Amino acid sequence: EADIYQTPRYLVIGTGKKITLECSQTMGHDKMYWYQQDPGMELHLIHYSYGVNSTEKGDLSSESTVSRIRTEHFPLTLESARPSHTSQYLCASSPTRDRAYEQYFGPGTRLTVT
Amino acid sequence: GQQLNQSPQSMFIQEGEDVSMNCTSSSIFNTWLWYKQDPGEGPVLLIALYKAGELTSNGRLTAQFGITRKDSFLNISASIPSDVGIYFCAGRTKTSYDKVIFGPGTSLSVIP
């Protein structure tokens, strides 16, 4: 069973607020990812990281930012939340070598911006 | 860009029936992955495939890496109510590097 955690699980917040979604994994994985997913729809990669101090933008443009100061921690920040940011945000990690493309997902954060 | 197509988009079956779904692309894939997502949860990895023609089982689930490298199949035998969810295929091509491309999903409903 994958050990990857996301908090909060649910968040309802007003427009203009700054929010940080937390993601932590205890598997020692170097690679971590953030996906955005609308209910029942496909996953869109918004950020990824190969390791500490490495961050890259994904295929879907996002106004969020990420940081990777520690291997186990990959938080995502929205400086000013808008209703268009309402979605589910999924964090994932994968090992570097063996089975490097097998991504393990957290439970997700469902964000609603009013 | 590279895209994955999944069919069927949704299916309703009776408990005990077998299920087949597939994933296709116009690009050649080096890795195929199958995930299941329950409502309100993150996807869970079911099966990973690494070689053309490879057939791998995980309990009642069996997946195959298509011989053309452009498709993959997932079968579920003797379905049960907890099989309900969305099944995503995902894969990696030579040019997607470390990124994995996800399909749009197949929604499975099981009627008791």
Coordinates of N, CA and C in Angstrom, one line a residue:
Chain A
E1 N 0.8 -1.2 0.0 CA 0.0 0.0 0.0 C 0.9 1.2 0.0
A2 N 0.5 2.2 -0.8 CA 1.3 3.4 -1.0 C 1.1 4.3 0.2
D3 N 2.2 4.9 0.6 CA 2.2 5.9 1.8 C 2.4 7.3 1.3
I4 N 1.3 7.8 0.8 CA 1.3 9.2 0.3 C 0.1 9.9 0.8
Y5 N 0.3 11.1 1.4 CA -0.8 11.7 2.2 C -1.0 13.1 1.6
Q6 N -2.3 13.5 1.6 CA -2.7 14.8 1.2 C -3.6 15.5 2.3
T7 N -3.3 16.7 2.6 CA -4.2 17.5 3.4 C -4.4 18.9 2.9
P8 N -5.6 19.5 3.1 CA -6.8 18.8 3.6 C -7.4 17.9 2.6
R9 N -8.4 17.1 3.0 CA -9.1 16.3 2.0 C -10.1 17.2 1.3
Y10 N -10.7 18.1 2.0 CA -11.8 19.0 1.4 C -11.5 20.4 1.9
L11 N -11.7 21.3 1.0 CA -11.4 22.7 1.4 C -12.4 23.6 0.6
V12 N -13.2 24.4 1.3 CA -14.0 25.4 0.8 C -13.5 26.8 1.2
I13 N -13.2 27.6 0.2 CA -12.6 28.9 0.5 C -13.1 30.0 -0.4
G14 N -13.0 31.2 0.1 CA -13.5 32.3 -0.7 C -12.5 32.8 -1.7
T15 N -13.0 33.5 -2.7 CA -12.2 34.1 -3.8 C -11.2 35.0 -3.2
G16 N -9.9 34.9 -3.7 CA -8.9 35.8 -3.3 C -8.0 35.3 -2.2
K17 N -8.4 34.2 -1.6 CA -7.6 33.7 -0.5 C -6.4 33.0 -1.0
K18 N -5.3 33.0 -0.2 CA -4.1 32.2 -0.5 C -4.3 30.8 0.1
I19 N -4.0 29.7 -0.6 CA -4.1 28.4 0.0 C -2.9 27.6 -0.4
T20 N -2.5 26.6 0.5 CA -1.5 25.7 0.2 C -2.0 24.3 0.4
L21 N -1.9 23.4 -0.6 CA -2.3 22.0 -0.5 C -1.0 21.2 -0.2
E22 N -1.2 20.4 0.9 CA 0.0 19.6 1.3 C 0.0 18.2 0.7
C23 N 1.3 17.8 0.4 CA 1.4 16.4 0.0 C 2.7 15.9 0.5
S24 N 2.7 14.7 1.2 CA 3.9 14.1 1.7 C 3.9 12.6 1.4
Q25 N 5.1 12.1 1.2 CA 5.2 10.6 0.9 C 6.4 10.1 1.8
T26 N 6.2 8.9 2.2 CA 7.2 8.3 3.1 C 8.0 7.1 2.4
M27 N 7.9 7.1 1.1 CA 8.5 6.0 0.3 C 9.9 6.3 -0.2
G28 N 10.3 7.6 0.1 CA 11.6 8.0 -0.4 C 11.7 8.2 -1.9
H29 N 10.6 8.4 -2.6 CA 10.5 8.6 -4.0 C 11.1 9.9 -4.4
D30 N 11.9 9.9 -5.4 CA 12.5 11.2 -5.9 C 11.4 12.0 -6.7
K31 N 10.7 11.3 -7.5 CA 9.7 12.0 -8.4 C 8.4 12.2 -7.8
M32 N 7.9 13.4 -7.9 CA 6.5 13.7 -7.4 C 5.8 14.5 -8.5
Y33 N 4.4 14.5 -8.4 CA 3.6 15.0 -9.4 C 2.3 15.7 -8.8
W34 N 1.8 16.7 -9.4 CA 0.5 17.2 -9.1 C -0.4 17.1 -10.4
Y35 N -1.6 16.6 -10.2 CA -2.6 16.5 -11.3 C -3.8 17.3 -10.8
Q36 N -4.5 17.8 -11.8 CA -5.8 18.4 -11.6 C -6.9 17.5 -12.3
Q37 N -8.0 17.2 -11.7 CA -9.0 16.3 -12.2 C -10.4 16.9 -11.9
D38 N -11.2 17.1 -12.9 CA -12.6 17.4 -12.6 C -13.3 16.1 -12.4
P39 N -14.5 16.0 -11.7 CA -15.1 14.8 -11.4 C -15.4 13.9 -12.6
G40 N -14.9 12.7 -12.5 CA -15.1 11.7 -13.5 C -14.4 11.9 -14.8
M41 N -13.5 12.9 -14.8 CA -12.7 13.2 -16.1 C -11.3 12.8 -16.0
E42 N -10.6 13.0 -17.0 CA -9.2 12.5 -17.1 C -8.3 13.4 -16.2
L43 N -7.1 12.9 -15.9 CA -6.1 13.6 -15.1 C -5.2 14.5 -16.0
H44 N -5.0 15.7 -15.5 CA -4.1 16.6 -16.2 C -2.9 17.0 -15.4
L45 N -1.7 16.8 -15.9 CA -0.5 17.1 -15.1 C -0.3 18.6 -15.1
I46 N -0.1 19.1 -13.9 CA 0.1 20.6 -13.7 C 1.5 20.9 -13.2
H47 N 2.1 20.0 -12.5 CA 3.5 20.2 -12.0 C 4.2 18.9 -11.7
Y48 N 5.5 18.9 -11.8 CA 6.2 17.7 -11.4 C 7.6 18.0 -10.9
S49 N 8.2 17.1 -10.3 CA 9.6 17.3 -9.7 C 10.4 16.1 -9.7
Y50 N 11.7 16.2 -10.1 CA 12.5 15.1 -10.2 C 13.3 14.8 -8.9
G51 N 13.2 15.9 -8.0 CA 13.9 15.7 -6.7 C 14.0 17.1 -6.1
V52 N 14.8 17.2 -5.0 CA 14.9 18.4 -4.2 C 15.4 19.5 -5.1
N53 N 14.7 20.7 -5.0 CA 15.0 21.9 -5.8 C 14.7 21.8 -7.3
S54 N 14.1 20.8 -7.7 CA 13.7 20.6 -9.1 C 12.1 20.7 -9.2
T55 N 11.6 21.6 -10.0 CA 10.2 21.7 -10.3 C 10.0 22.1 -11.8
E56 N 9.0 21.5 -12.4 CA 8.7 21.7 -13.8 C 7.2 21.9 -13.9
K57 N 6.8 22.7 -14.9 CA 5.4 22.8 -15.2 C 4.9 21.7 -16.1
G58 N 3.7 21.3 -15.9 CA 3.2 20.1 -16.6 C 2.5 20.6 -17.9
D59 N 1.6 19.7 -18.4 CA 1.0 19.9 -19.7 C -0.1 20.9 -19.6
L60 N -0.8 21.0 -18.5 CA -1.9 21.9 -18.3 C -1.4 23.2 -17.6
S61 N -1.7 24.3 -18.2 CA -1.3 25.6 -17.6 C -2.0 25.8 -16.3
S62 N -1.3 26.2 -15.3 CA -1.9 26.4 -14.0 C -1.4 27.6 -13.3
E63 N -2.2 28.3 -12.6 CA -1.7 29.5 -11.9 C -1.1 29.1 -10.5
S64 N -1.1 27.9 -10.2 CA -0.5 27.4 -9.0 C 1.0 27.4 -9.1
T65 N 1.7 27.3 -7.9 CA 3.2 27.1 -7.9 C 3.5 26.0 -6.9
V66 N 4.6 25.4 -7.0 CA 5.1 24.3 -6.2 C 6.5 24.6 -5.7
S67 N 6.9 23.8 -4.7 CA 8.2 23.9 -4.2 C 8.6 22.5 -3.7
R68 N 9.9 22.2 -3.7 CA 10.4 20.9 -3.3 C 11.7 21.1 -2.5
I69 N 11.5 21.4 -1.2 CA 12.7 21.7 -0.4 C 13.1 20.4 0.3
R70 N 12.2 19.5 0.5 CA 12.5 18.2 1.1 C 12.0 17.1 0.2
T71 N 12.7 15.9 0.2 CA 12.3 14.8 -0.7 C 10.9 14.4 -0.5
E72 N 10.4 14.4 0.8 CA 9.1 13.8 1.1 C 8.0 14.8 1.0
H73 N 8.2 16.0 0.7 CA 7.2 17.1 0.8 C 7.1 17.9 -0.5
F74 N 5.9 18.0 -1.1 CA 5.7 18.7 -2.4 C 4.4 19.5 -2.3
P75 N 4.5 20.7 -1.6 CA 3.2 21.5 -1.5 C 2.9 22.3 -2.7
L76 N 1.6 22.5 -2.9 CA 1.1 23.3 -4.0 C 0.4 24.5 -3.5
T77 N 0.7 25.7 -4.0 CA 0.2 27.0 -3.5 C -0.6 27.7 -4.6
L78 N -1.7 28.2 -4.2 CA -2.5 29.2 -5.0 C -2.5 30.5 -4.3
E79 N -1.9 31.5 -4.9 CA -1.7 32.8 -4.3 C -3.1 33.5 -4.1
S80 N -4.0 33.4 -5.1 CA -5.3 34.1 -5.0 C -6.3 33.1 -5.7
A81 N -7.0 32.4 -4.8 CA -8.0 31.4 -5.4 C -9.1 32.1 -6.1
R82 N -9.5 31.4 -7.2 CA -10.7 31.9 -8.0 C -11.6 30.7 -8.2
P83 N -12.9 31.0 -8.5 CA -13.9 29.9 -8.7 C -13.4 28.9 -9.8
S84 N -12.6 29.4 -10.8 CA -12.1 28.5 -11.9 C -11.1 27.5 -11.4
H85 N -10.6 27.7 -10.1 CA -9.7 26.7 -9.5 C -10.4 25.6 -8.8
T86 N -11.7 25.6 -8.8 CA -12.5 24.5 -8.2 C -12.2 23.2 -8.9
S87 N -11.7 22.2 -8.2 CA -11.4 21.0 -8.9 C -10.9 20.0 -7.8
Q88 N -10.5 18.8 -8.2 CA -9.8 17.9 -7.3 C -8.3 17.9 -7.7
Y89 N -7.5 18.0 -6.7 CA -6.0 18.0 -6.9 C -5.4 16.7 -6.3
L90 N -4.7 16.0 -7.2 CA -4.1 14.7 -6.8 C -2.6 14.8 -6.9
C91 N -2.0 14.3 -5.8 CA -0.5 14.3 -5.7 C -0.1 12.8 -5.9
A92 N 1.0 12.6 -6.6 CA 1.5 11.3 -6.8 C 3.0 11.3 -6.7
S93 N 3.6 10.1 -6.5 CA 5.0 9.9 -6.5 C 5.4 8.6 -7.2
S94 N 6.7 8.6 -7.7 CA 7.1 7.3 -8.3 C 8.6 7.2 -8.0
P95 N 9.1 5.9 -8.0 CA 10.5 5.7 -7.7 C 11.4 6.2 -8.9
T96 N 12.7 6.3 -8.7 CA 13.6 6.8 -9.8 C 14.0 5.7 -10.7
R97 N 14.3 4.5 -10.1 CA 14.9 3.5 -10.9 C 13.8 2.4 -11.3
D98 N 13.9 1.3 -10.6 CA 13.0 0.2 -10.9 C 11.5 0.7 -10.9
R99 N 10.8 0.3 -11.9 CA 9.4 0.6 -12.0 C 9.1 2.2 -11.9
A100 N 10.0 2.9 -12.6 CA 10.0 4.4 -12.4 C 8.8 5.1 -12.9
Y101 N 7.9 4.4 -13.7 CA 6.7 5.0 -14.2 C 5.5 4.6 -13.5
E102 N 5.6 3.8 -12.4 CA 4.4 3.4 -11.7 C 4.2 4.5 -10.6
Q103 N 3.2 5.3 -10.8 CA 2.9 6.4 -9.9 C 1.9 6.0 -8.9
Y104 N 2.2 6.4 -7.7 CA 1.3 6.1 -6.5 C 0.6 7.4 -6.1
F105 N -0.7 7.4 -6.0 CA -1.5 8.6 -5.7 C -1.9 8.7 -4.3
G106 N -2.0 10.0 -3.8 CA -2.7 10.3 -2.6 C -4.2 10.3 -2.8
P107 N -4.9 10.5 -1.7 CA -6.4 10.5 -1.8 C -7.0 11.7 -2.4
G108 N -6.2 12.8 -2.6 CA -6.7 14.0 -3.3 C -7.2 15.0 -2.3
T109 N -7.2 16.3 -2.8 CA -7.9 17.4 -2.1 C -9.0 17.9 -3.0
R110 N -10.2 17.9 -2.5 CA -11.3 18.5 -3.3 C -11.4 20.0 -2.9
L111 N -11.1 20.9 -3.8 CA -11.1 22.3 -3.6 C -12.3 23.0 -4.2
T112 N -13.0 23.8 -3.4 CA -14.2 24.6 -3.9 C -13.9 26.0 -3.5
V113 N -13.9 26.8 -4.6 CA -13.7 28.3 -4.4 C -15.0 29.0 -4.6
T114 N -15.5 29.7 -3.6 CA -16.8 30.4 -3.7 C -16.6 31.9 -4.1
Chain B
G1 N -0.6 16.4 -30.0 CA 0.1 15.6 -29.0 C -0.4 14.2 -28.9
Q2 N 0.3 13.4 -28.0 CA -0.1 12.0 -27.8 C -1.4 11.9 -27.1
Q3 N -2.3 11.1 -27.5 CA -3.6 10.9 -26.9 C -3.9 9.4 -26.7
L4 N -4.6 9.1 -25.7 CA -5.1 7.8 -25.4 C -6.6 7.8 -25.5
N5 N -7.2 6.8 -26.2 CA -8.6 6.6 -26.3 C -9.0 5.4 -25.5
Q6 N -10.1 5.4 -24.7 CA -10.5 4.3 -24.0 C -11.9 3.9 -24.4
S7 N -12.2 2.6 -24.6 CA -13.6 2.2 -24.9 C -13.9 1.0 -24.1
P8 N -15.2 0.8 -23.7 CA -16.2 1.8 -23.9 C -16.0 3.0 -22.9
Q9 N -16.8 4.0 -23.1 CA -16.7 5.2 -22.2 C -17.3 4.8 -20.8
S10 N -18.4 4.0 -20.9 CA -19.1 3.6 -19.7 C -19.7 2.2 -20.0
M11 N -19.9 1.4 -19.0 CA -20.6 0.2 -19.1 C -21.3 -0.2 -17.8
F12 N -22.5 -0.9 -18.1 CA -23.3 -1.4 -17.0 C -23.4 -2.9 -17.2
I13 N -23.0 -3.6 -16.1 CA -23.0 -5.1 -16.3 C -23.7 -5.7 -15.0
Q14 N -24.1 -6.9 -15.2 CA -24.7 -7.7 -14.1 C -23.5 -8.3 -13.3
E15 N -23.7 -8.4 -12.0 CA -22.7 -9.0 -11.1 C -22.5 -10.4 -11.6
G16 N -21.2 -10.8 -11.6 CA -20.8 -12.2 -12.1 C -20.4 -12.2 -13.6
E17 N -20.7 -11.2 -14.3 CA -20.3 -11.1 -15.7 C -18.8 -10.8 -15.8
D18 N -18.2 -11.1 -17.0 CA -16.9 -10.7 -17.3 C -16.9 -9.4 -18.0
V19 N -15.8 -8.6 -17.8 CA -15.7 -7.3 -18.4 C -14.5 -7.1 -19.3
S20 N -14.6 -6.5 -20.4 CA -13.4 -6.2 -21.2 C -13.4 -4.7 -21.6
M21 N -12.3 -4.1 -21.5 CA -12.2 -2.7 -21.9 C -10.8 -2.5 -22.6
N22 N -10.7 -1.5 -23.4 CA -9.4 -1.3 -24.0 C -8.9 0.1 -24.1
C23 N -7.7 0.3 -24.5 CA -7.1 1.6 -24.6 C -6.2 1.6 -25.9
T24 N -6.4 2.6 -26.7 CA -5.7 2.6 -27.9 C -5.0 4.0 -28.2
S25 N -4.0 4.0 -29.0 CA -3.3 5.2 -29.3 C -2.8 5.1 -30.7
S26 N -2.5 6.3 -31.3 CA -1.8 6.3 -32.6 C -0.3 6.2 -32.4
S27 N 0.2 6.4 -31.2 CA 1.6 6.4 -30.9 C 2.1 5.0 -30.3
I28 N 3.3 4.7 -30.4 CA 3.9 3.5 -29.8 C 4.2 3.8 -28.3
F29 N 3.8 2.9 -27.5 CA 4.0 3.0 -26.0 C 5.0 2.0 -25.5
N30 N 5.8 2.4 -24.6 CA 6.8 1.5 -24.0 C 6.4 0.9 -22.6
T31 N 5.4 1.6 -22.0 CA 4.8 1.1 -20.8 C 3.3 1.3 -20.8
W32 N 2.6 0.4 -20.2 CA 1.2 0.6 -20.1 C 0.8 0.3 -18.6
L33 N 0.0 1.2 -18.1 CA -0.5 1.1 -16.7 C -2.0 1.1 -16.6
W34 N -2.6 0.3 -15.7 CA -4.0 0.4 -15.5 C -4.3 0.8 -14.1
Y35 N -5.2 1.8 -13.9 CA -5.5 2.3 -12.6 C -7.0 2.2 -12.4
K36 N -7.4 2.0 -11.1 CA -8.9 2.1 -10.8 C -9.0 3.3 -9.8
Q37 N -10.1 4.1 -10.0 CA -10.4 5.2 -9.1 C -11.8 5.0 -8.5
D38 N -11.9 5.0 -7.2 CA -13.2 5.0 -6.5 C -13.6 6.5 -6.4
P39 N -14.9 6.7 -6.3 CA -15.3 8.1 -6.1 C -14.7 8.8 -4.9
G40 N -14.2 10.0 -5.1 CA -13.6 10.8 -4.0 C -12.2 10.3 -3.6
E41 N -11.6 9.4 -4.3 CA -10.3 8.9 -3.9 C -9.3 9.1 -5.1
G42 N -8.0 8.8 -4.8 CA -7.0 8.9 -5.8 C -7.0 7.5 -6.6
P43 N -6.5 7.5 -7.8 CA -6.3 6.3 -8.5 C -5.4 5.3 -7.8
V44 N -5.7 4.0 -8.0 CA -4.9 2.9 -7.4 C -4.3 2.1 -8.5
L45 N -3.0 1.9 -8.5 CA -2.4 1.1 -9.6 C -2.8 -0.4 -9.5
L46 N -3.3 -0.9 -10.6 CA -3.7 -2.3 -10.7 C -2.7 -3.2 -11.3
I47 N -2.2 -2.8 -12.5 CA -1.3 -3.6 -13.3 C -0.4 -2.7 -14.1
A48 N 0.9 -3.1 -14.2 CA 1.9 -2.4 -15.0 C 2.4 -3.4 -16.0
L49 N 2.6 -3.0 -17.3 CA 3.0 -3.8 -18.4 C 4.2 -3.2 -19.0
Y50 N 5.3 -4.0 -19.4 CA 6.5 -3.4 -19.9 C 7.0 -3.9 -21.2
K51 N 6.4 -5.1 -21.7 CA 6.8 -5.7 -22.9 C 5.7 -6.0 -23.8
A52 N 5.8 -5.8 -25.1 CA 4.8 -6.1 -26.1 C 4.4 -7.6 -26.0
G53 N 3.1 -7.8 -25.9 CA 2.6 -9.2 -25.8 C 2.5 -9.6 -24.4
E54 N 3.0 -8.9 -23.4 CA 3.0 -9.3 -22.0 C 1.6 -9.4 -21.5
L55 N 1.3 -10.5 -20.8 CA 0.0 -10.7 -20.2 C 0.2 -10.9 -18.7
T56 N -0.4 -10.0 -17.9 CA -0.2 -10.0 -16.5 C -1.5 -10.1 -15.7
S57 N -1.6 -10.9 -14.7 CA -2.8 -11.0 -13.9 C -2.6 -10.5 -12.5
N58 N -3.7 -10.0 -11.9 CA -3.7 -9.5 -10.5 C -5.1 -9.9 -10.0
G59 N -5.2 -11.1 -9.4 CA -6.5 -11.6 -9.0 C -7.4 -11.9 -10.1
R60 N -8.6 -11.3 -10.1 CA -9.5 -11.4 -11.2 C -9.2 -10.5 -12.4
L61 N -8.2 -9.7 -12.3 CA -7.9 -8.8 -13.4 C -6.8 -9.4 -14.2
T62 N -6.9 -9.2 -15.5 CA -5.8 -9.6 -16.5 C -5.7 -8.4 -17.5
A63 N -4.4 -8.1 -17.7 CA -4.2 -7.0 -18.7 C -3.1 -7.5 -19.7
Q64 N -3.2 -7.0 -20.9 CA -2.3 -7.3 -21.9 C -1.7 -6.1 -22.6
F65 N -0.4 -6.2 -22.9 CA 0.3 -5.1 -23.7 C 0.2 -5.6 -25.1
G66 N -0.6 -4.8 -25.9 CA -0.8 -5.2 -27.3 C 0.5 -5.4 -28.1
I67 N 0.4 -6.3 -29.1 CA 1.6 -6.7 -29.8 C 2.1 -5.5 -30.8
T68 N 1.1 -4.6 -31.2 CA 1.5 -3.5 -32.0 C 2.1 -2.4 -31.1
R69 N 2.1 -2.5 -29.8 CA 2.5 -1.5 -28.9 C 1.6 -0.2 -28.9
K70 N 0.5 -0.3 -29.6 CA -0.4 0.9 -29.6 C -1.7 0.7 -28.9
D71 N -1.8 -0.5 -28.2 CA -3.0 -0.7 -27.4 C -2.7 -1.6 -26.2
S72 N -3.7 -1.6 -25.3 CA -3.7 -2.5 -24.2 C -5.1 -2.8 -23.8
F73 N -5.3 -4.0 -23.1 CA -6.6 -4.5 -22.8 C -6.6 -4.8 -21.3
L74 N -7.8 -4.6 -20.7 CA -8.0 -5.1 -19.3 C -9.3 -5.9 -19.3
N75 N -9.2 -7.0 -18.7 CA -10.3 -7.9 -18.5 C -10.5 -8.1 -17.0
I76 N -11.8 -8.1 -16.6 CA -12.2 -8.4 -15.2 C -13.1 -9.6 -15.2
S77 N -12.8 -10.7 -14.5 CA -13.6 -11.8 -14.6 C -14.6 -11.8 -13.3
A78 N -15.8 -12.4 -13.5 CA -16.7 -12.6 -12.4 C -16.9 -11.3 -11.6
S79 N -17.4 -10.3 -12.2 CA -17.4 -9.0 -11.6 C -18.2 -9.0 -10.3
I80 N -17.8 -8.1 -9.3 CA -18.5 -8.0 -8.0 C -18.8 -6.5 -7.8
P81 N -19.7 -6.2 -6.9 CA -20.1 -4.8 -6.7 C -18.9 -3.8 -6.4
S82 N -17.9 -4.3 -5.7 CA -16.8 -3.4 -5.4 C -15.9 -3.1 -6.7
D83 N -16.2 -3.7 -7.8 CA -15.4 -3.4 -9.0 C -15.9 -2.1 -9.6
V84 N -17.0 -1.5 -9.1 CA -17.5 -0.2 -9.5 C -16.4 0.9 -9.4
G85 N -16.3 1.7 -10.4 CA -15.3 2.8 -10.4 C -15.0 3.2 -11.8
I86 N -14.0 4.0 -11.9 CA -13.5 4.5 -13.2 C -12.1 3.8 -13.4
Y87 N -11.9 3.2 -14.5 CA -10.7 2.5 -14.9 C -9.9 3.4 -15.9
F88 N -8.7 3.8 -15.5 CA -7.9 4.6 -16.4 C -6.7 3.8 -16.9
C89 N -6.5 3.9 -18.2 CA -5.2 3.4 -18.7 C -4.3 4.6 -18.8
A90 N -3.0 4.3 -18.7 CA -2.0 5.3 -18.8 C -0.8 4.7 -19.4
G91 N 0.1 5.5 -20.0 CA 1.3 4.9 -20.6 C 2.4 5.9 -20.8
R92 N 3.5 5.4 -21.3 CA 4.6 6.2 -21.5 C 5.2 5.9 -22.9
T93 N 5.5 7.0 -23.7 CA 6.1 6.8 -25.0 C 7.6 7.1 -24.9
K94 N 8.3 6.9 -26.0 CA 9.7 7.3 -26.0 C 9.9 8.8 -25.8
T95 N 8.9 9.6 -26.3 CA 9.1 11.0 -26.3 C 8.4 11.7 -25.1
S96 N 7.6 10.9 -24.3 CA 7.0 11.5 -23.1 C 7.9 11.6 -21.9
Y97 N 9.1 11.0 -22.1 CA 10.1 11.0 -21.1 C 9.6 10.4 -19.8
D98 N 9.7 11.2 -18.7 CA 9.2 10.7 -17.4 C 7.7 10.9 -17.2
K99 N 7.1 11.5 -18.1 CA 5.6 11.8 -17.9 C 4.8 10.7 -18.4
V100 N 3.7 10.4 -17.7 CA 2.8 9.4 -18.0 C 1.5 10.1 -18.6
I101 N 1.0 9.5 -19.7 CA -0.2 10.1 -20.3 C -1.4 9.2 -19.9
F102 N -2.4 9.9 -19.4 CA -3.6 9.2 -18.9 C -4.8 9.2 -20.0
G103 N -5.5 8.1 -20.1 CA -6.7 8.1 -20.9 C -7.9 8.7 -20.2
P104 N -9.0 8.9 -20.9 CA -10.2 9.6 -20.3 C -11.0 8.7 -19.4
G105 N -10.7 7.4 -19.3 CA -11.3 6.5 -18.3 C -12.5 5.7 -18.9
T106 N -12.8 4.6 -18.3 CA -14.0 3.8 -18.5 C -14.7 3.7 -17.2
S107 N -16.0 4.1 -17.2 CA -16.8 4.0 -16.0 C -17.5 2.7 -15.9
L108 N -17.3 2.0 -14.9 CA -17.9 0.6 -14.7 C -19.0 0.7 -13.6
S109 N -20.2 0.2 -13.9 CA -21.2 0.0 -12.9 C -21.6 -1.4 -12.9
V110 N -21.8 -2.0 -11.7 CA -22.1 -3.4 -11.6 C -23.5 -3.5 -10.9
I111 N -24.4 -4.1 -11.5 CA -25.8 -4.3 -11.0 C -25.9 -5.6 -10.2
P112 N -26.2 -5.5 -8.9 CA -26.2 -6.7 -8.1 C -27.3 -7.7 -8.5

